[in-house]
PDB file of N, CA, C and O in Angstrom:
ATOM      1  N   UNK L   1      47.756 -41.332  99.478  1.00 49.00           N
ATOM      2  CA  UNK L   1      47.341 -42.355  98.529  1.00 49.00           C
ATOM      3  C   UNK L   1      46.142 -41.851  97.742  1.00 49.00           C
ATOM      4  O   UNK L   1      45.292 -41.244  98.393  1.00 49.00           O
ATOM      5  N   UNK L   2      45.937 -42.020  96.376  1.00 65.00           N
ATOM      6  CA  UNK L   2      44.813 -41.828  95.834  1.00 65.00           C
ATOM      7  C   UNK L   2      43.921 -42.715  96.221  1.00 65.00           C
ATOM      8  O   UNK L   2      44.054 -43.807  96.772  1.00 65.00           O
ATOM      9  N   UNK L   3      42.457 -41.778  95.669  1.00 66.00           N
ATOM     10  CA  UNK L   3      41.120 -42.900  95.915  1.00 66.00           C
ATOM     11  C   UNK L   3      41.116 -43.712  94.599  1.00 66.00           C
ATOM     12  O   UNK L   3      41.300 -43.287  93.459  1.00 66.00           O
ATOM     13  N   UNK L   4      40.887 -44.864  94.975  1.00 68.00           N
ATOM     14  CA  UNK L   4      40.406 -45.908  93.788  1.00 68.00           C
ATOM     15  C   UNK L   4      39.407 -45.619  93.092  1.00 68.00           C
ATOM     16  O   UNK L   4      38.733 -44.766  93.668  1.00 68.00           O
ATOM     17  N   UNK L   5      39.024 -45.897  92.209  1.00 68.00           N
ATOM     18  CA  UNK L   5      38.363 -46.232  91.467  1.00 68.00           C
ATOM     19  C   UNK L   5      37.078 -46.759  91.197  1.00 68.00           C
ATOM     20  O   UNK L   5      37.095 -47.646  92.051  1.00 68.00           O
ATOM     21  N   UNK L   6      35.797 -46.897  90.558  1.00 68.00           N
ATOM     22  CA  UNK L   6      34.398 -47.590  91.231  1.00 68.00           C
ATOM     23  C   UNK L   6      34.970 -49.103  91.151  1.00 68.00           C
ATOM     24  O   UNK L   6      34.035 -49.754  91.618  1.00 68.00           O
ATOM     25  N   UNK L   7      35.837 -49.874  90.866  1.00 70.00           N
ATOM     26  CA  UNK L   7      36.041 -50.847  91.033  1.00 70.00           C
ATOM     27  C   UNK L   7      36.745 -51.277  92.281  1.00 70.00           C
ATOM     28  O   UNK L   7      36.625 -52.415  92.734  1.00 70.00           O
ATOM     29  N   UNK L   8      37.538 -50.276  92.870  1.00 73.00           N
ATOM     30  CA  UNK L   8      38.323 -50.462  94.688  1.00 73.00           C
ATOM     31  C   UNK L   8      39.940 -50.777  94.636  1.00 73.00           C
ATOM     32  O   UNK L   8      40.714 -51.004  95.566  1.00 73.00           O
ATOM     33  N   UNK L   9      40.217 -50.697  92.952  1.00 76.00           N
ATOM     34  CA  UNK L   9      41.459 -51.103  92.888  1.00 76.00           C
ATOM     35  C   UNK L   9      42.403 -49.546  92.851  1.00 76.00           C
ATOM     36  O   UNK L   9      42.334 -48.698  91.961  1.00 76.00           O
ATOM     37  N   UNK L  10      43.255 -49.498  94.078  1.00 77.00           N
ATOM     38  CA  UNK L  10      44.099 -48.327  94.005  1.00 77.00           C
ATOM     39  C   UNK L  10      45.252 -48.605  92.966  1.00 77.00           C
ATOM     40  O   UNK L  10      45.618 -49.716  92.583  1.00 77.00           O
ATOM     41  N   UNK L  11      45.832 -47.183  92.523  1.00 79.00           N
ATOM     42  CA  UNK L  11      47.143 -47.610  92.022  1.00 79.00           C
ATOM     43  C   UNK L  11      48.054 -48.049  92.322  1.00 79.00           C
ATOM     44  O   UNK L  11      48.935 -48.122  91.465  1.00 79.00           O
ATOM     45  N   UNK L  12      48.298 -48.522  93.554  1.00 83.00           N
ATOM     46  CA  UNK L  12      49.505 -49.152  94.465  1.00 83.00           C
ATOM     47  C   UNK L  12      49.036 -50.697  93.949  1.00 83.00           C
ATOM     48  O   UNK L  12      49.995 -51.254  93.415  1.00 83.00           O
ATOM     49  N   UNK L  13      47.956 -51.440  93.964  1.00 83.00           N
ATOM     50  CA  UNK L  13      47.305 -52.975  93.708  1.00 83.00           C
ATOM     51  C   UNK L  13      47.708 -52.621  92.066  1.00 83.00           C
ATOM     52  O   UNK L  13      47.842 -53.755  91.605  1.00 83.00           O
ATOM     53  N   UNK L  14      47.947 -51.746  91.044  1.00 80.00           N
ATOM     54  CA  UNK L  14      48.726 -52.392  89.769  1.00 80.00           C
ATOM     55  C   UNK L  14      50.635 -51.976  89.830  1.00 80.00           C
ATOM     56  O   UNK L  14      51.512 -52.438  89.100  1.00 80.00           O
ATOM     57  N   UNK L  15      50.743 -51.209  90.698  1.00 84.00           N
ATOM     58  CA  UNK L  15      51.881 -50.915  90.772  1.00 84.00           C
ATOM     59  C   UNK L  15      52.735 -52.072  91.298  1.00 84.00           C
ATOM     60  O   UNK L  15      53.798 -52.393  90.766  1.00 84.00           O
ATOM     61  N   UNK L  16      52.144 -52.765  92.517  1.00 89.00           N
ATOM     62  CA  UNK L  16      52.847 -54.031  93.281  1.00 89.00           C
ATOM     63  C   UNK L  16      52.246 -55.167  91.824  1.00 89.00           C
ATOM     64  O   UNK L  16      53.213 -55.928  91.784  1.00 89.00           O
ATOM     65  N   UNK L  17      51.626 -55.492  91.103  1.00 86.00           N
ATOM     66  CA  UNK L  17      51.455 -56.568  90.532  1.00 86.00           C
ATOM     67  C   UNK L  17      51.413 -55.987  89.112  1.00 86.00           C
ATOM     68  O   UNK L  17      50.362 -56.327  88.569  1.00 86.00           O
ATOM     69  N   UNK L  18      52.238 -55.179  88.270  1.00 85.00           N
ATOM     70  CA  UNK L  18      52.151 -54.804  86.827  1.00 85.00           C
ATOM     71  C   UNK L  18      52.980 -55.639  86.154  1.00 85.00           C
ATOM     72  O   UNK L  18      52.968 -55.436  84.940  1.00 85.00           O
ATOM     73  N   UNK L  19      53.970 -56.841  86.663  1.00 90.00           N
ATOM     74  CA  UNK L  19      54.076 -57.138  85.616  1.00 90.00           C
ATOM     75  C   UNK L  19      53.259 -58.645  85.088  1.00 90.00           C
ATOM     76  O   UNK L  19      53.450 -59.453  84.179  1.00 90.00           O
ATOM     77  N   UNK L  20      52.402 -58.518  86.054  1.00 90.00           N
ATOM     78  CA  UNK L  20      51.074 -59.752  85.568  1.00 90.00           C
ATOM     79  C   UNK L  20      50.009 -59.061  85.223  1.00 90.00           C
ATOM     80  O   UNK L  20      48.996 -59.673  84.885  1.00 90.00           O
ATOM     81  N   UNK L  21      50.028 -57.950  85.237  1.00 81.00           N
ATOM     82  CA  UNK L  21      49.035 -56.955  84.672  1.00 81.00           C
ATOM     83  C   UNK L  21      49.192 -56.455  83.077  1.00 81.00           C
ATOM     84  O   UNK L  21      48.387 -56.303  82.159  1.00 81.00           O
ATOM     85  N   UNK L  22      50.302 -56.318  83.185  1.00 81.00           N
ATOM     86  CA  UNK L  22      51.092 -55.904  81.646  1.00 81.00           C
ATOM     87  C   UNK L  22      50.220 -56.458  80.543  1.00 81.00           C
ATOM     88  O   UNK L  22      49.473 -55.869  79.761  1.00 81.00           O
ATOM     89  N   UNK L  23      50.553 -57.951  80.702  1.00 87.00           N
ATOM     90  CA  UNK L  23      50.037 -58.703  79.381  1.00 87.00           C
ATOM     91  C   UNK L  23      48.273 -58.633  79.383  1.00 87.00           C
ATOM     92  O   UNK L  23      47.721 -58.357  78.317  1.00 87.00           O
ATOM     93  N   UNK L  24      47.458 -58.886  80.582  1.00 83.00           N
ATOM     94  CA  UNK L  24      46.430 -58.505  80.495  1.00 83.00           C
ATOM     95  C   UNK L  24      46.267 -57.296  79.644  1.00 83.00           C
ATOM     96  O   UNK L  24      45.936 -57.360  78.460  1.00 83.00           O
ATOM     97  N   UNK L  25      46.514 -56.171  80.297  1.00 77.00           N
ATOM     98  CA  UNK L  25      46.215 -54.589  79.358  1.00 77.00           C
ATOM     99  C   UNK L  25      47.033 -54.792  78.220  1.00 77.00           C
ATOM    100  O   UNK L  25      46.494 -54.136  77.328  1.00 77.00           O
ATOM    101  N   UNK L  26      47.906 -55.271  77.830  1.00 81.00           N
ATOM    102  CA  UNK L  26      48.241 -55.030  76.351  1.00 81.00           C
ATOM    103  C   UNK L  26      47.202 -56.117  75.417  1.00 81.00           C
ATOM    104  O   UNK L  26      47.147 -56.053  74.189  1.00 81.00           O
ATOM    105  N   UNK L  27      46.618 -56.844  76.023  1.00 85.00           N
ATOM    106  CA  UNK L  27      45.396 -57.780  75.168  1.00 85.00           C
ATOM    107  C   UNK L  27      44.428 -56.998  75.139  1.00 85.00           C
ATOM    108  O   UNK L  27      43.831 -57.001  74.062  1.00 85.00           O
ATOM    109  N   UNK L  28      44.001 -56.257  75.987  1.00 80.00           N
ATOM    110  CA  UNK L  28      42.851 -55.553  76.316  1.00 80.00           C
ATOM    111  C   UNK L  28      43.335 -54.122  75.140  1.00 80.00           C
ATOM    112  O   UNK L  28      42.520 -53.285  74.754  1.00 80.00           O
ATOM    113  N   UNK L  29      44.155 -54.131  74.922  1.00 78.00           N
ATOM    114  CA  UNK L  29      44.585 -52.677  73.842  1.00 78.00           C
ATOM    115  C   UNK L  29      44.085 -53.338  72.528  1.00 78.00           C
ATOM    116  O   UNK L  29      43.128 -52.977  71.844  1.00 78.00           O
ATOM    117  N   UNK L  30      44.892 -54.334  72.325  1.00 83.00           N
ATOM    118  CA  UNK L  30      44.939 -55.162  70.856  1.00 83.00           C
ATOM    119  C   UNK L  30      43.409 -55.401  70.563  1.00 83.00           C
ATOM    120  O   UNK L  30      42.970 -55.410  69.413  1.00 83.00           O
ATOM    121  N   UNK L  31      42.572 -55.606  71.761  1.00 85.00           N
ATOM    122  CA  UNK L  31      41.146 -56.209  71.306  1.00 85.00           C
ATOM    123  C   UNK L  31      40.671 -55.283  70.776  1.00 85.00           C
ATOM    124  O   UNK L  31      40.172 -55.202  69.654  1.00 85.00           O
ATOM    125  N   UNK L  32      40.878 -54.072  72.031  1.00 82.00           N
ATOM    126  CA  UNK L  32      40.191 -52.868  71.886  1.00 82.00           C
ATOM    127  C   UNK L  32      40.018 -52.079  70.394  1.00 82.00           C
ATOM    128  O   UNK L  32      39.066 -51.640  69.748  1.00 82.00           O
ATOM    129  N   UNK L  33      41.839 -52.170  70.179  1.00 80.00           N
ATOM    130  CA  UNK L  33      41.877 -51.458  68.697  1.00 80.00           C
ATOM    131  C   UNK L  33      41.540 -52.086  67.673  1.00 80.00           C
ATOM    132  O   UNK L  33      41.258 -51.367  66.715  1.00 80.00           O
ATOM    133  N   UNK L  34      41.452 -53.366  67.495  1.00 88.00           N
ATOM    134  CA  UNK L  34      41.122 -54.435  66.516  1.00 88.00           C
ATOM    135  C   UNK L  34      39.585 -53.854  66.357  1.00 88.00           C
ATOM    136  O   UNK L  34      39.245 -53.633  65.195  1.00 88.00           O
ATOM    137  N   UNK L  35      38.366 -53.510  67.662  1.00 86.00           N
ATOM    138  CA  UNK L  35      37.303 -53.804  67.565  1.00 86.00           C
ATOM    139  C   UNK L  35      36.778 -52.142  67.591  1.00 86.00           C
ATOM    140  O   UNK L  35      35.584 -51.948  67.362  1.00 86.00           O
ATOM    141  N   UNK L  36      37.422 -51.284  67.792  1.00 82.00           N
ATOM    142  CA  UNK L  36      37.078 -49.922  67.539  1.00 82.00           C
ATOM    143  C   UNK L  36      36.132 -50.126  68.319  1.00 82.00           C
ATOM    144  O   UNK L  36      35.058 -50.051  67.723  1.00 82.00           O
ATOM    145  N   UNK L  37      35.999 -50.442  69.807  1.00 80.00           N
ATOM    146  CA  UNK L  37      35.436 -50.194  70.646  1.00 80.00           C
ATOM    147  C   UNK L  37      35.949 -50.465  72.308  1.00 80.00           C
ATOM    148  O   UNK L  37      36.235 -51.593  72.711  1.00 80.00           O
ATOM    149  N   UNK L  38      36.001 -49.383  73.070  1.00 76.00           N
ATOM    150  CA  UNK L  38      36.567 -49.446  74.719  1.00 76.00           C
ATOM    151  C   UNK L  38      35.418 -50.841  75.236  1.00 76.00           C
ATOM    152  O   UNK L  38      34.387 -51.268  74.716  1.00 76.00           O
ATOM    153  N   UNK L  39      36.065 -51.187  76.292  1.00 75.00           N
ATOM    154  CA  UNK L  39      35.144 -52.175  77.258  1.00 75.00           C
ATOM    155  C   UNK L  39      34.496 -51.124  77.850  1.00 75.00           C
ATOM    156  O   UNK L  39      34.869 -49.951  77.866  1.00 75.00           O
ATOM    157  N   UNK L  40      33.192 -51.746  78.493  1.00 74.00           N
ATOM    158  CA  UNK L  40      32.123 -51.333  78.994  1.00 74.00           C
ATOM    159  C   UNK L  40      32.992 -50.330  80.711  1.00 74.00           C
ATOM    160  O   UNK L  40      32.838 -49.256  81.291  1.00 74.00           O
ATOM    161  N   UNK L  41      33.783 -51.456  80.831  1.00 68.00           N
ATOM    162  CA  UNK L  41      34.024 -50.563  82.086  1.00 68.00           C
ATOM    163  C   UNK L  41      34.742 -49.615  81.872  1.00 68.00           C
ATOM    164  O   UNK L  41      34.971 -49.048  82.941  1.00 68.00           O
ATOM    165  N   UNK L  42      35.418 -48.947  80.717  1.00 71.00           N
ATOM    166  CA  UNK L  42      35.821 -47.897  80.642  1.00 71.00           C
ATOM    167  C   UNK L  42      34.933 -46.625  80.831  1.00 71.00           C
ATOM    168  O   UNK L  42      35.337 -45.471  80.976  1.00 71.00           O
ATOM    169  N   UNK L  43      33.378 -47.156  80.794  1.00 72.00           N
ATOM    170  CA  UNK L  43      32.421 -46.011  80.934  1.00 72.00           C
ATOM    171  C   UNK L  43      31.677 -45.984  82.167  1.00 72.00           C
ATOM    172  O   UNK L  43      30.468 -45.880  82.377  1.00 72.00           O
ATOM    173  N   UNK L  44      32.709 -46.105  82.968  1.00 75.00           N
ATOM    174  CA  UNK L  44      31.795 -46.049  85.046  1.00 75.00           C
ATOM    175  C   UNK L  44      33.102 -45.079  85.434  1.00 75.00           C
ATOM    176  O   UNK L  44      34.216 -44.879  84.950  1.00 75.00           O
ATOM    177  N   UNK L  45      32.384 -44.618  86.511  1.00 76.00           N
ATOM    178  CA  UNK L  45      33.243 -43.217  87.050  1.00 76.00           C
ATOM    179  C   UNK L  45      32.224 -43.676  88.325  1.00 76.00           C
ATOM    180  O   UNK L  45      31.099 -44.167  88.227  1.00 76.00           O
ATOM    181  N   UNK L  46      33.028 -43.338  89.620  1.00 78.00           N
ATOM    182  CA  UNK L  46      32.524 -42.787  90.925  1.00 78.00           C
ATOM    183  C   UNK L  46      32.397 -41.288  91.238  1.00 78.00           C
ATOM    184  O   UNK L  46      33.253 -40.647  90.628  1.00 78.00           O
ATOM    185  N   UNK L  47      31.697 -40.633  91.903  1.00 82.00           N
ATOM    186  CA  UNK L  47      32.059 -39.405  92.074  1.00 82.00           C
ATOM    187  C   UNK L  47      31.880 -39.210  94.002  1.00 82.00           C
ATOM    188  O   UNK L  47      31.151 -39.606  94.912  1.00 82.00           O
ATOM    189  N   UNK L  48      32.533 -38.736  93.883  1.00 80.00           N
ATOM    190  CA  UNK L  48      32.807 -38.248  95.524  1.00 80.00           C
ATOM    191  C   UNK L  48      32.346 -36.514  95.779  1.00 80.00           C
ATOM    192  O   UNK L  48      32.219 -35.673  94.889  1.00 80.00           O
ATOM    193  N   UNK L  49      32.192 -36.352  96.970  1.00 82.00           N
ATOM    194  CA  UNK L  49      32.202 -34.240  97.367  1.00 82.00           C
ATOM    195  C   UNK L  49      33.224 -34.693  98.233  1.00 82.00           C
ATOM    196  O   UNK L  49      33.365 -35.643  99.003  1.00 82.00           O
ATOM    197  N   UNK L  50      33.983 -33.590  97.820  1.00 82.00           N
ATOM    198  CA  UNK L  50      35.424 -33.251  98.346  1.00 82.00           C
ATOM    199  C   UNK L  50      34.680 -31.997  99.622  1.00 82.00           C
ATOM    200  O   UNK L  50      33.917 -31.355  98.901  1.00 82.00           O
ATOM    201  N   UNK L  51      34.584 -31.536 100.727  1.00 81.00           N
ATOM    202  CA  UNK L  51      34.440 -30.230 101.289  1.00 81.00           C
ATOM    203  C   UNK L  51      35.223 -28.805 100.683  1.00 81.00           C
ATOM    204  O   UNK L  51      36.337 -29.227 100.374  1.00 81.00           O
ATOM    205  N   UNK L  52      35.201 -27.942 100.496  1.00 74.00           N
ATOM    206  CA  UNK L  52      36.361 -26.892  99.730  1.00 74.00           C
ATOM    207  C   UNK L  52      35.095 -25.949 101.254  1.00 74.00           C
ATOM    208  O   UNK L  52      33.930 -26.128 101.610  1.00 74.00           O
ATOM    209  N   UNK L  53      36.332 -24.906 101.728  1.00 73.00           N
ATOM    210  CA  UNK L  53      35.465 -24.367 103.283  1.00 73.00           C
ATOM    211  C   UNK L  53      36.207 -22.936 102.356  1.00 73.00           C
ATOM    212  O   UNK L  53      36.261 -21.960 103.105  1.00 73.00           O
ATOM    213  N   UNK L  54      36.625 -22.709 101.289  1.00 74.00           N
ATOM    214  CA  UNK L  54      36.668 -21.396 100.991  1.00 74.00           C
ATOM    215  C   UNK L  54      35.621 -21.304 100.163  1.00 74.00           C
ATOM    216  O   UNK L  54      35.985 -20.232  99.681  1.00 74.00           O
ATOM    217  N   UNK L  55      34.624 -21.533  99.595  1.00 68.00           N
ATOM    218  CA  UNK L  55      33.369 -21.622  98.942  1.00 68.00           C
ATOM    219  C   UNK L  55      32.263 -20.902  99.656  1.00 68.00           C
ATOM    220  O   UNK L  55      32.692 -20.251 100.609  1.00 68.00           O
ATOM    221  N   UNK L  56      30.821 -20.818  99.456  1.00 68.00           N
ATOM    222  CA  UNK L  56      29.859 -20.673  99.954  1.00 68.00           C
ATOM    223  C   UNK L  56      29.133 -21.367 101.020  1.00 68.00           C
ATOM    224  O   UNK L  56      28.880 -22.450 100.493  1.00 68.00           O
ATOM    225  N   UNK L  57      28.792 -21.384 101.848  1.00 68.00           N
ATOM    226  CA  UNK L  57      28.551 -22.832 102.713  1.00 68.00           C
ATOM    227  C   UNK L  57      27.290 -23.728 101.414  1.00 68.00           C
ATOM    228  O   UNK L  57      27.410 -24.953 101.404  1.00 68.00           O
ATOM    229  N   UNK L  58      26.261 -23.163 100.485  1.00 63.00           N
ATOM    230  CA  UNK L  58      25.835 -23.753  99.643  1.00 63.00           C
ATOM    231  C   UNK L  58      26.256 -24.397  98.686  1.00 63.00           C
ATOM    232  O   UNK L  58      25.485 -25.260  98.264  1.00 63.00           O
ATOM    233  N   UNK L  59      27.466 -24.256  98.057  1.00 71.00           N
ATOM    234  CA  UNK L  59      28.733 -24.411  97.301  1.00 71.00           C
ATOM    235  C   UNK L  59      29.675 -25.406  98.102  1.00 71.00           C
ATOM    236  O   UNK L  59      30.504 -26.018  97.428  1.00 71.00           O
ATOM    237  N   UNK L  60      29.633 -25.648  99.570  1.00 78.00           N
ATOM    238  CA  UNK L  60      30.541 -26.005 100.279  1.00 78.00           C
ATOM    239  C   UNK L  60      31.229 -27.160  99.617  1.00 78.00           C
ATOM    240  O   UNK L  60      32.190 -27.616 100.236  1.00 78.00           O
ATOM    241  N   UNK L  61      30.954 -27.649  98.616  1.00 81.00           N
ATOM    242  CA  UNK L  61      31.492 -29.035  98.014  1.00 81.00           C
ATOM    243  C   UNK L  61      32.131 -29.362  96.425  1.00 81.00           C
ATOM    244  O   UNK L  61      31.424 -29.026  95.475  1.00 81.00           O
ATOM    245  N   UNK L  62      32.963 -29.769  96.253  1.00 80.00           N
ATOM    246  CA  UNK L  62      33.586 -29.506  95.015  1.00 80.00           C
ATOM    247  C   UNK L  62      33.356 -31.388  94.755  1.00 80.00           C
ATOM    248  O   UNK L  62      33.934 -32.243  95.426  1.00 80.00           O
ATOM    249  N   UNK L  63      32.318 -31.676  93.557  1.00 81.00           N
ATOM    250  CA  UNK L  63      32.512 -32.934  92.709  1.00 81.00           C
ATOM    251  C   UNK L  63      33.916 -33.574  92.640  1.00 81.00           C
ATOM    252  O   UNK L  63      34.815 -32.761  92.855  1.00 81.00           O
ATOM    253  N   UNK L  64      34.268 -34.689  92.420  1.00 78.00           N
ATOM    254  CA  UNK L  64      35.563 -35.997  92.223  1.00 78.00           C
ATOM    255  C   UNK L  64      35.407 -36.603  91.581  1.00 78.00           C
ATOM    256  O   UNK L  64      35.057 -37.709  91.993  1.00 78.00           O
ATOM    257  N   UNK L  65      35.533 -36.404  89.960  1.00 77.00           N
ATOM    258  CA  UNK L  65      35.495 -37.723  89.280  1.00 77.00           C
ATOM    259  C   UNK L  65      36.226 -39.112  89.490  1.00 77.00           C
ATOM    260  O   UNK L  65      37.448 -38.968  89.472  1.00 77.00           O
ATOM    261  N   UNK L  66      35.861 -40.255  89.660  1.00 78.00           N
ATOM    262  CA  UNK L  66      36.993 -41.266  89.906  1.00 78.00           C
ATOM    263  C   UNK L  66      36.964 -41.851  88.930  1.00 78.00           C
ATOM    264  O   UNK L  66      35.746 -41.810  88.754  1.00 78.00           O
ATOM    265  N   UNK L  67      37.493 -42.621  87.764  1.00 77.00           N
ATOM    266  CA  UNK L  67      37.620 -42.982  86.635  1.00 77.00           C
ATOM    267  C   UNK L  67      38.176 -44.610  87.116  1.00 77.00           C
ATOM    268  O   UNK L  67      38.734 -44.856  88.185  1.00 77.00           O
ATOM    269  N   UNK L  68      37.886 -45.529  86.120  1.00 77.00           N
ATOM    270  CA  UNK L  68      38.985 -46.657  87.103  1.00 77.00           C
ATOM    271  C   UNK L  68      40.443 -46.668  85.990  1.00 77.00           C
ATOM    272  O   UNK L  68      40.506 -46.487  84.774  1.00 77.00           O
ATOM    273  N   UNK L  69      41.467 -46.949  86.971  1.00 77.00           N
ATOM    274  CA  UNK L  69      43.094 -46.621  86.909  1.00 77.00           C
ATOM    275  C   UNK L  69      43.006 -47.807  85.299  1.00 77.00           C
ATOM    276  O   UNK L  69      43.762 -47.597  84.350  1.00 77.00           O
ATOM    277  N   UNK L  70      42.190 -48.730  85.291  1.00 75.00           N
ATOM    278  CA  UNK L  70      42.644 -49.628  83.986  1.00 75.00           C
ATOM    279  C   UNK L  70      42.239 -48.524  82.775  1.00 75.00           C
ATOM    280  O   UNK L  70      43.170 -48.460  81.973  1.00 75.00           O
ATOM    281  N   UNK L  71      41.142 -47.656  82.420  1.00 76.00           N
ATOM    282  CA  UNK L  71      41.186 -46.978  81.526  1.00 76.00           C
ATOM    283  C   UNK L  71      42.439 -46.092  81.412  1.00 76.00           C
ATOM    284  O   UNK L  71      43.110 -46.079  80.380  1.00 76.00           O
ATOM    285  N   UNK L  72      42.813 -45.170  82.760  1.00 77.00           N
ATOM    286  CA  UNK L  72      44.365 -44.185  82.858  1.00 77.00           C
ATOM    287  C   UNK L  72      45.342 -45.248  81.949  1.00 77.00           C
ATOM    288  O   UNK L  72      46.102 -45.052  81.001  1.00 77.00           O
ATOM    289  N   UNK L  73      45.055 -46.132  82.496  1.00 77.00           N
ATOM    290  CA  UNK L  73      46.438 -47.110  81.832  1.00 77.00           C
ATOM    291  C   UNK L  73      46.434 -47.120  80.286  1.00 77.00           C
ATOM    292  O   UNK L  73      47.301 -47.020  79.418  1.00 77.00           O
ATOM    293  N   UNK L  74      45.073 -47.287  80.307  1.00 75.00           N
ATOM    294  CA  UNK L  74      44.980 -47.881  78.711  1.00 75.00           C
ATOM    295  C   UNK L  74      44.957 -46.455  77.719  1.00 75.00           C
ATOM    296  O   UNK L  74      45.175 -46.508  76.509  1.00 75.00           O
ATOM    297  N   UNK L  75      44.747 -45.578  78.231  1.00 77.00           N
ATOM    298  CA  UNK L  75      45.142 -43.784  78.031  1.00 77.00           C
ATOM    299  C   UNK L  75      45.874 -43.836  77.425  1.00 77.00           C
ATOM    300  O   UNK L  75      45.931 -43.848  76.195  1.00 77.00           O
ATOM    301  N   UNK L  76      47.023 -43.903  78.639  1.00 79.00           N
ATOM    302  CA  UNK L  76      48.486 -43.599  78.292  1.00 79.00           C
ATOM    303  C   UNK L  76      49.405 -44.531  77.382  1.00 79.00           C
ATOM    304  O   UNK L  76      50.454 -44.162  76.854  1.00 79.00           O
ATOM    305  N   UNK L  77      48.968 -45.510  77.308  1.00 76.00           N
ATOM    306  CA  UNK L  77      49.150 -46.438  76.194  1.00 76.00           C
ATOM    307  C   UNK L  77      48.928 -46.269  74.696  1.00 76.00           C
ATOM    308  O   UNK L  77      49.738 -46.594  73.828  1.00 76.00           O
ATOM    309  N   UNK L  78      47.550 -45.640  74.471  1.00 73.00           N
ATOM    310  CA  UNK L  78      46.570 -44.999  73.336  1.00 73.00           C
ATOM    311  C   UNK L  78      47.451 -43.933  73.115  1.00 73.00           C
ATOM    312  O   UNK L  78      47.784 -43.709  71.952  1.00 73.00           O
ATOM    313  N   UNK L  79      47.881 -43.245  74.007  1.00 80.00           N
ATOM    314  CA  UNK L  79      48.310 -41.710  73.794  1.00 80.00           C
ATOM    315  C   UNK L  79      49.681 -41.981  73.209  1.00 80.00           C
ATOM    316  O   UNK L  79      49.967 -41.645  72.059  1.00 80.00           O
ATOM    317  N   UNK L  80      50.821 -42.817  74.317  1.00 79.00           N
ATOM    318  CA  UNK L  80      52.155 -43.121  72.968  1.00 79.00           C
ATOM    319  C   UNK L  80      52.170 -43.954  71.660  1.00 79.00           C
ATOM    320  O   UNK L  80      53.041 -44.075  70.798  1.00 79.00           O
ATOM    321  N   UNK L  81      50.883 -44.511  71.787  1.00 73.00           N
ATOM    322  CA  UNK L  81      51.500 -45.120  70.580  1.00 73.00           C
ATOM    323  C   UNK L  81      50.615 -44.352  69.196  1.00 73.00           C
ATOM    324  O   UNK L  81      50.809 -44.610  68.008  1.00 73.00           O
ATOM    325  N   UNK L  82      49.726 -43.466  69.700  1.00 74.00           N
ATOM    326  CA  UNK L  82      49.293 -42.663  68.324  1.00 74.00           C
ATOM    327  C   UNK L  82      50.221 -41.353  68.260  1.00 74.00           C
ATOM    328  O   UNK L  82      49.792 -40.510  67.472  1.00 74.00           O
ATOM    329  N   UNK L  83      51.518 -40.983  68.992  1.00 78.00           N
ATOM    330  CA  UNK L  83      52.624 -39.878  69.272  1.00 78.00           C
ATOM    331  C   UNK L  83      53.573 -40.735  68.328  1.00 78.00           C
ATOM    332  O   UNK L  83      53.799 -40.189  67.248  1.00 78.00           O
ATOM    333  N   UNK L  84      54.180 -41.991  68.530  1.00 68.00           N
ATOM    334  CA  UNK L  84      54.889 -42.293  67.187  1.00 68.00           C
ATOM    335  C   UNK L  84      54.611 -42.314  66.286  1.00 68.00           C
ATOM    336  O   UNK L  84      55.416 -42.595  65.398  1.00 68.00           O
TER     337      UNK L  84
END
């Protein structure tokens, strides 16, 4: 399973409930593009240290960005519809 997000929501919590999610994020697109500006929470990230034991023991740790899954969504949304 992936790690969630700084908000705690995994992708399995929009996967079991997307299609009450749907209309939320497609309002959240329309606002967005209407207002030429992302919501605030599109700009929080968690970061985690992963261990990596082929490294340096000073190095021993490789950064994790966590992004939350509603921006991925709203991505991939942004991304097909500026491809048509």
């Amino acid at each position: 399973q992936k790690a969630p997000g700084p908000h705690g929501f995994a992708s399995e919590f929009y996967k079991t409930l997307k299609e009450e999610i749907i209309p939320v994020v497609y309002n959240l697109f329309q606002k967005t593009e209407a207002e030429g500006i992302p919501p605030n929470l599109f700009h929080e990230a968690g970061i985690i240290l992963i261990s990596n034991p082929e490294k340096k023991k000073e190095e021993n740790y490789t950064p994790l960005f966590l992004i939350n899954i509603d921006e991925k969504i709203f991505n991939k949304i942004f991304s097909n519809q500026t491809q048509q």
